[in-house]
GROMACS .gro file of C-alpha atoms in nm:
model
  179
    1LEU     CA    1  -2.043   8.186  -0.100
    2ASN     CA    2  -2.302   8.033   0.145
    3PRO     CA    3  -2.096   7.916   0.472
    4ILE     CA    4  -2.311   7.627   0.490
    5ALA     CA    5  -2.270   7.524   0.125
    6ALA     CA    6  -1.908   7.560   0.194
    7GLY     CA    7  -1.868   7.354   0.491
    8GLY     CA    8  -2.067   7.059   0.295
    9VAL     CA    9  -1.810   7.121   0.018
   10VAL     CA   10  -1.534   7.068   0.259
   11VAL     CA   11  -1.710   6.758   0.433
   12PHE     CA   12  -1.757   6.590   0.098
   13ALA     CA   13  -1.379   6.688  -0.016
   14ILE     CA   14  -1.271   6.497   0.335
   15PHE     CA   15  -1.465   6.211   0.267
   16LEU     CA   16  -1.336   6.163  -0.082
   17ILE     CA   17  -0.970   6.205   0.009
   18TRP     CA   18  -1.041   5.946   0.286
   19GLN     CA   19  -1.196   5.705   0.040
   20ALA     CA   20  -0.927   5.757  -0.205
   21ASN     CA   21  -0.585   5.787   0.030
   22ILE     CA   22  -0.655   5.679   0.382
   23GLY     CA   23  -0.878   5.400   0.306
   24THR     CA   24  -0.633   5.234   0.052
   25LEU     CA   25  -0.340   5.314   0.324
   26VAL     CA   26  -0.515   5.110   0.583
   27ALA     CA   27  -0.617   4.828   0.341
   28ASN     CA   28  -0.253   4.814   0.235
   29ARG     CA   29  -0.135   4.827   0.592
   30TYR     CA   30  -0.321   4.496   0.650
   31VAL     CA   31  -0.167   4.360   0.362
   32ILE     CA   32   0.160   4.439   0.454
   33LYS     CA   33   0.099   4.305   0.822
   34ALA     CA   34  -0.027   3.989   0.644
   35VAL     CA   35   0.280   3.906   0.431
   36SER     CA   36   0.523   4.017   0.723
   37ALA     CA   37   0.334   3.813   0.978
   38ASP     CA   38   0.528   3.456   1.108
   39ASN     CA   39   0.230   3.313   1.262
   40VAL     CA   40  -0.011   3.173   0.995
   41GLU     CA   41  -0.305   3.251   1.199
   42GLU     CA   42  -0.197   3.608   1.245
   43SER     CA   43  -0.166   3.648   0.870
   44ILE     CA   44  -0.477   3.508   0.800
   45GLU     CA   45  -0.664   3.764   1.016
   46TYR     CA   46  -0.474   4.061   0.907
   47PHE     CA   47  -0.597   3.924   0.530
   48LYS     CA   48  -0.927   3.886   0.646
   49LYS     CA   49  -0.917   4.277   0.738
   50ALA     CA   50  -0.764   4.375   0.413
   51LEU     CA   51  -1.039   4.204   0.221
   52ASP     CA   52  -1.306   4.369   0.464
   53THR     CA   53  -1.202   4.702   0.350
   54PRO     CA   54  -1.388   4.876   0.082
   55MET     CA   55  -1.109   4.926  -0.153
   56GLU     CA   56  -0.991   4.699  -0.445
   57LYS     CA   57  -0.946   4.356  -0.341
   58TYR     CA   58  -0.712   4.231  -0.613
   59GLU     CA   59  -0.378   4.289  -0.449
   60ALA     CA   60  -0.503   4.160  -0.086
   61ARG     CA   61  -0.606   3.834  -0.284
   62GLU     CA   62  -0.309   3.783  -0.493
   63HIS     CA   63  -0.080   3.817  -0.157
   64PHE     CA   64  -0.334   3.584   0.025
   65ALA     CA   65  -0.287   3.326  -0.237
   66GLN     CA   66   0.100   3.363  -0.269
   67LYS     CA   67   0.120   3.330   0.115
   68LEU     CA   68  -0.084   3.037   0.106
   69GLY     CA   69   0.100   2.863  -0.182
   70ARG     CA   70   0.455   2.918   0.044
   71SER     CA   71   0.324   2.798   0.375
   72SER     CA   72   0.162   2.440   0.214
   73TYR     CA   73   0.452   2.339   0.209
   74GLN     CA   74   0.509   2.375   0.591
   75LEU     CA   75   0.185   2.223   0.643
   76THR     CA   76   0.179   1.870   0.480
   77ASN     CA   77   0.258   1.685   0.818
   78ILE     CA   78   0.014   1.824   1.085
   79ALA     CA   79  -0.280   1.681   1.318
   80ALA     CA   80  -0.609   1.637   1.204
   81ASP     CA   81  -0.728   1.925   1.404
   82GLU     CA   82  -0.513   2.152   1.270
   83LYS     CA   83  -0.551   2.037   0.877
   84ALA     CA   84  -0.917   2.118   0.916
   85MET     CA   85  -0.850   2.454   1.042
   86PHE     CA   86  -0.589   2.531   0.771
   87LEU     CA   87  -0.811   2.344   0.501
   88GLU     CA   88  -1.083   2.620   0.615
   89ILE     CA   89  -0.812   2.900   0.521
   90PHE     CA   90  -0.726   2.773   0.188
   91GLU     CA   91  -1.088   2.731   0.115
   92LEU     CA   92  -1.110   3.103   0.165
   93GLY     CA   93  -0.842   3.170  -0.043
   94GLU     CA   94  -1.026   2.968  -0.325
   95ARG     CA   95  -1.312   3.146  -0.306
   96GLU     CA   96  -1.136   3.469  -0.315
   97MET     CA   97  -0.943   3.390  -0.619
   98GLU     CA   98  -1.247   3.265  -0.809
   99LYS     CA   99  -1.421   3.580  -0.732
  100SER     CA  100  -1.107   3.779  -0.903
  101ILE     CA  101  -1.156   3.554  -1.172
  102GLN     CA  102  -1.535   3.618  -1.226
  103GLU     CA  103  -1.448   3.981  -1.171
  104ASN     CA  104  -1.192   4.015  -1.410
  105PRO     CA  105  -1.202   3.666  -1.652
  106LEU     CA  106  -0.932   3.822  -1.904
  107ASP     CA  107  -0.624   3.854  -1.665
  108PHE     CA  108  -0.438   3.544  -1.655
  109ARG     CA  109  -0.253   3.636  -1.297
  110HIS     CA  110  -0.578   3.575  -1.133
  111HIS     CA  111  -0.590   3.234  -1.303
  112LEU     CA  112  -0.202   3.168  -1.192
  113PHE     CA  113  -0.256   3.284  -0.844
  114ALA     CA  114  -0.600   3.080  -0.794
  115GLY     CA  115  -0.390   2.765  -0.958
  116GLU     CA  116  -0.138   2.829  -0.678
  117VAL     CA  117  -0.403   2.779  -0.421
  118TYR     CA  118  -0.571   2.526  -0.544
  119THR     CA  119  -0.244   2.337  -0.589
  120ALA     CA  120  -0.140   2.425  -0.218
  121SER     CA  121  -0.470   2.306  -0.090
  122PHE     CA  122  -0.428   1.979  -0.260
  123ARG     CA  123  -0.067   1.937  -0.109
  124ILE     CA  124  -0.268   1.969   0.226
  125SER     CA  125  -0.564   1.778   0.167
  126GLY     CA  126  -0.468   1.545  -0.083
  127ASN     CA  127  -0.826   1.588  -0.257
  128PRO     CA  128  -0.812   1.524  -0.626
  129GLU     CA  129  -1.053   1.737  -0.724
  130LYS     CA  130  -0.805   2.031  -0.612
  131VAL     CA  131  -0.568   1.912  -0.862
  132ILE     CA  132  -0.860   1.908  -1.150
  133ARG     CA  133  -0.961   2.253  -1.061
  134ALA     CA  134  -0.610   2.369  -1.052
  135GLN     CA  135  -0.530   2.235  -1.398
  136ASP     CA  136  -0.851   2.348  -1.569
  137ILE     CA  137  -0.749   2.713  -1.412
  138LEU     CA  138  -0.383   2.721  -1.533
  139LYS     CA  139  -0.466   2.569  -1.851
  140LYS     CA  140  -0.684   2.888  -1.895
  141ALA     CA  141  -0.399   3.113  -1.796
  142THR     CA  142  -0.177   2.960  -2.039
  143GLU     CA  143  -0.456   3.002  -2.299
  144LEU     CA  144  -0.469   3.390  -2.174
  145SER     CA  145  -0.089   3.439  -2.161
  146PRO     CA  146   0.076   3.161  -2.394
  147THR     CA  147   0.415   3.301  -2.363
  148ASN     CA  148   0.414   3.332  -1.991
  149GLN     CA  149   0.604   3.043  -1.844
  150GLN     CA  150   0.462   3.069  -1.518
  151GLY     CA  151   0.132   2.894  -1.586
  152TYR     CA  152   0.329   2.601  -1.735
  153TRP     CA  153   0.580   2.615  -1.463
  154GLN     CA  154   0.261   2.556  -1.213
  155LEU     CA  155   0.106   2.320  -1.425
  156ALA     CA  156   0.454   2.110  -1.370
  157GLU     CA  157   0.433   2.195  -1.017
  158ILE     CA  158   0.110   2.013  -0.977
  159ASN     CA  159   0.303   1.665  -1.112
  160VAL     CA  160   0.545   1.745  -0.802
  161ALA     CA  161   0.244   1.778  -0.564
  162GLN     CA  162   0.141   1.443  -0.700
  163GLY     CA  163   0.500   1.307  -0.633
  164ASN     CA  164   0.580   1.271  -1.010
  165VAL     CA  165   0.859   1.469  -1.059
  166ASP     CA  166   0.942   1.265  -1.411
  167ALA     CA  167   0.613   1.374  -1.503
  168ALA     CA  168   0.686   1.760  -1.416
  169GLN     CA  169   1.013   1.736  -1.597
  170ALA     CA  170   0.869   1.618  -1.914
  171ARG     CA  171   0.560   1.828  -1.880
  172SER     CA  172   0.789   2.184  -1.839
  173TYR     CA  173   0.964   2.076  -2.152
  174VAL     CA  174   0.661   2.025  -2.361
  175TYR     CA  175   0.469   2.308  -2.243
  176ILE     CA  176   0.728   2.556  -2.252
  177PRO     CA  177   0.725   2.716  -2.605
  178HIS     CA  178   1.046   2.692  -2.783
  179SER     CA  179   1.156   2.932  -3.057
   0.00000   0.00000   0.00000
């Protein structure tokens, strides 16, 4: 065997192993650091790094959406300058989840996570357009997976975010399929 050709094969094999394994490990390491970070700003930086890797983006986007949803409860009474910074971060989450929906429109999970981000964004901004988009996306999620109760639960969560607990209770009873 020609030593130059053998060297080329070895280099190509190392490249494939790197792309298939090491690259994924690097992206996953950033996701783990982002999820476990106590500081929201630090968490966002790790998510951005994970999204910048050439690996599959769905998992990073889903974790990003969940982190934003959880953090929104803590961010409702913050100063205007901080609010502006966080709204930019939430808009990044919205854009990323919209990409997931565009790339795989039949996966209801992308719709669930996008709806969660829009609802969380509404909690902070009070922008009614966020609620409208969340409702549209979550209705699509329930169409794609009508027996999955998460979509119905999140539709009711929108009412809670709007301060209407009675409507949320009524909605959850109506939307959840009964056997």
